[in-house]
């Protein structure tokens, strides 16, 4: 999901995407611990996605005040 699409999404959609990203990060960590991680660069992508979503949610929170 691109940043423009994230900004157009509702807060509920972003919250869902955030939960999914955290779940994927957990799964990646589990795969790494068991030695079955196929793509270690996915860590950075998922962490960046989490940061982008949290930033957009925070911007909306500050704009509402």
PDB file of C-alpha atoms in Angstrom:
ATOM      1  CA  UNK A   1       0.000   0.000   0.000  1.00  0.00           C
ATOM      2  CA  UNK A   2       1.437   3.344  -0.999  1.00  0.00           C
ATOM      3  CA  UNK A   3       1.435   6.412   1.232  1.00  0.00           C
ATOM      4  CA  UNK A   4      -1.167   8.186  -0.910  1.00  0.00           C
ATOM      5  CA  UNK A   5      -3.482   5.201  -0.570  1.00  0.00           C
ATOM      6  CA  UNK A   6      -2.869   5.124   3.179  1.00  0.00           C
ATOM      7  CA  UNK A   7      -3.765   8.793   3.515  1.00  0.00           C
ATOM      8  CA  UNK A   8      -7.012   8.192   1.614  1.00  0.00           C
ATOM      9  CA  UNK A   9      -7.960   5.208   3.791  1.00  0.00           C
ATOM     10  CA  UNK A  10     -10.156   5.524   6.847  1.00  0.00           C
ATOM     11  CA  UNK A  11      -8.802   5.255  10.383  1.00  0.00           C
ATOM     12  CA  UNK A  12     -10.451   1.857  10.797  1.00  0.00           C
ATOM     13  CA  UNK A  13      -8.772   0.557   7.646  1.00  0.00           C
ATOM     14  CA  UNK A  14      -5.421   1.851   8.852  1.00  0.00           C
ATOM     15  CA  UNK A  15      -5.916   0.221  12.235  1.00  0.00           C
ATOM     16  CA  UNK A  16      -6.632  -3.080  10.488  1.00  0.00           C
ATOM     17  CA  UNK A  17      -3.535  -2.722   8.308  1.00  0.00           C
ATOM     18  CA  UNK A  18      -1.488  -1.906  11.403  1.00  0.00           C
ATOM     19  CA  UNK A  19      -2.683  -5.061  13.148  1.00  0.00           C
ATOM     20  CA  UNK A  20      -1.862  -7.108  10.051  1.00  0.00           C
ATOM     21  CA  UNK A  21       1.610  -5.590   9.839  1.00  0.00           C
ATOM     22  CA  UNK A  22       2.323  -6.355  13.496  1.00  0.00           C
ATOM     23  CA  UNK A  23       1.126  -9.928  12.931  1.00  0.00           C
ATOM     24  CA  UNK A  24       3.397 -10.272   9.903  1.00  0.00           C
ATOM     25  CA  UNK A  25       6.335  -8.912  11.900  1.00  0.00           C
ATOM     26  CA  UNK A  26       5.643 -11.483  14.611  1.00  0.00           C
ATOM     27  CA  UNK A  27       5.529 -14.249  12.017  1.00  0.00           C
ATOM     28  CA  UNK A  28       8.815 -13.078  10.501  1.00  0.00           C
ATOM     29  CA  UNK A  29      10.471 -13.130  13.905  1.00  0.00           C
ATOM     30  CA  UNK A  30       9.124 -16.614  14.520  1.00  0.00           C
ATOM     31  CA  UNK A  31      10.432 -17.815  11.144  1.00  0.00           C
ATOM     32  CA  UNK A  32      13.818 -16.311  11.889  1.00  0.00           C
ATOM     33  CA  UNK A  33      13.992 -18.049  15.249  1.00  0.00           C
ATOM     34  CA  UNK A  34      13.192 -21.407  13.675  1.00  0.00           C
ATOM     35  CA  UNK A  35      15.628 -20.869  10.799  1.00  0.00           C
ATOM     36  CA  UNK A  36      12.977 -20.865   8.083  1.00  0.00           C
ATOM     37  CA  UNK A  37      13.095 -17.201   7.094  1.00  0.00           C
ATOM     38  CA  UNK A  38      13.304 -16.959   3.305  1.00  0.00           C
ATOM     39  CA  UNK A  39      13.483 -13.175   2.865  1.00  0.00           C
ATOM     40  CA  UNK A  40      15.205 -11.303   5.718  1.00  0.00           C
ATOM     41  CA  UNK A  41      14.837  -7.950   3.939  1.00  0.00           C
ATOM     42  CA  UNK A  42      11.085  -8.178   4.549  1.00  0.00           C
ATOM     43  CA  UNK A  43      11.750  -7.050   8.141  1.00  0.00           C
ATOM     44  CA  UNK A  44      12.685  -3.570   6.973  1.00  0.00           C
ATOM     45  CA  UNK A  45       9.694  -3.319   4.655  1.00  0.00           C
ATOM     46  CA  UNK A  46       7.212  -4.297   7.367  1.00  0.00           C
ATOM     47  CA  UNK A  47       8.777  -1.991   9.970  1.00  0.00           C
ATOM     48  CA  UNK A  48       8.651   0.888   7.472  1.00  0.00           C
ATOM     49  CA  UNK A  49       4.989   0.155   6.752  1.00  0.00           C
ATOM     50  CA  UNK A  50       4.215   0.180  10.485  1.00  0.00           C
ATOM     51  CA  UNK A  51       5.986   3.512  10.881  1.00  0.00           C
ATOM     52  CA  UNK A  52       4.108   5.041   7.955  1.00  0.00           C
ATOM     53  CA  UNK A  53       0.727   3.939   9.275  1.00  0.00           C
ATOM     54  CA  UNK A  54       1.482   5.178  12.788  1.00  0.00           C
ATOM     55  CA  UNK A  55       2.678   8.516  11.385  1.00  0.00           C
ATOM     56  CA  UNK A  56      -0.502   9.014   9.383  1.00  0.00           C
ATOM     57  CA  UNK A  57      -2.673   8.124  12.377  1.00  0.00           C
ATOM     58  CA  UNK A  58      -0.723  10.571  14.554  1.00  0.00           C
ATOM     59  CA  UNK A  59      -1.033  13.337  11.952  1.00  0.00           C
ATOM     60  CA  UNK A  60      -4.792  12.853  11.934  1.00  0.00           C
ATOM     61  CA  UNK A  61      -4.892  12.900  15.728  1.00  0.00           C
ATOM     62  CA  UNK A  62      -2.984  16.177  15.865  1.00  0.00           C
ATOM     63  CA  UNK A  63      -5.087  17.726  13.105  1.00  0.00           C
ATOM     64  CA  UNK A  64      -8.227  16.946  15.081  1.00  0.00           C
ATOM     65  CA  UNK A  65      -7.063  18.893  18.150  1.00  0.00           C
TER      66      UNK A  65
END
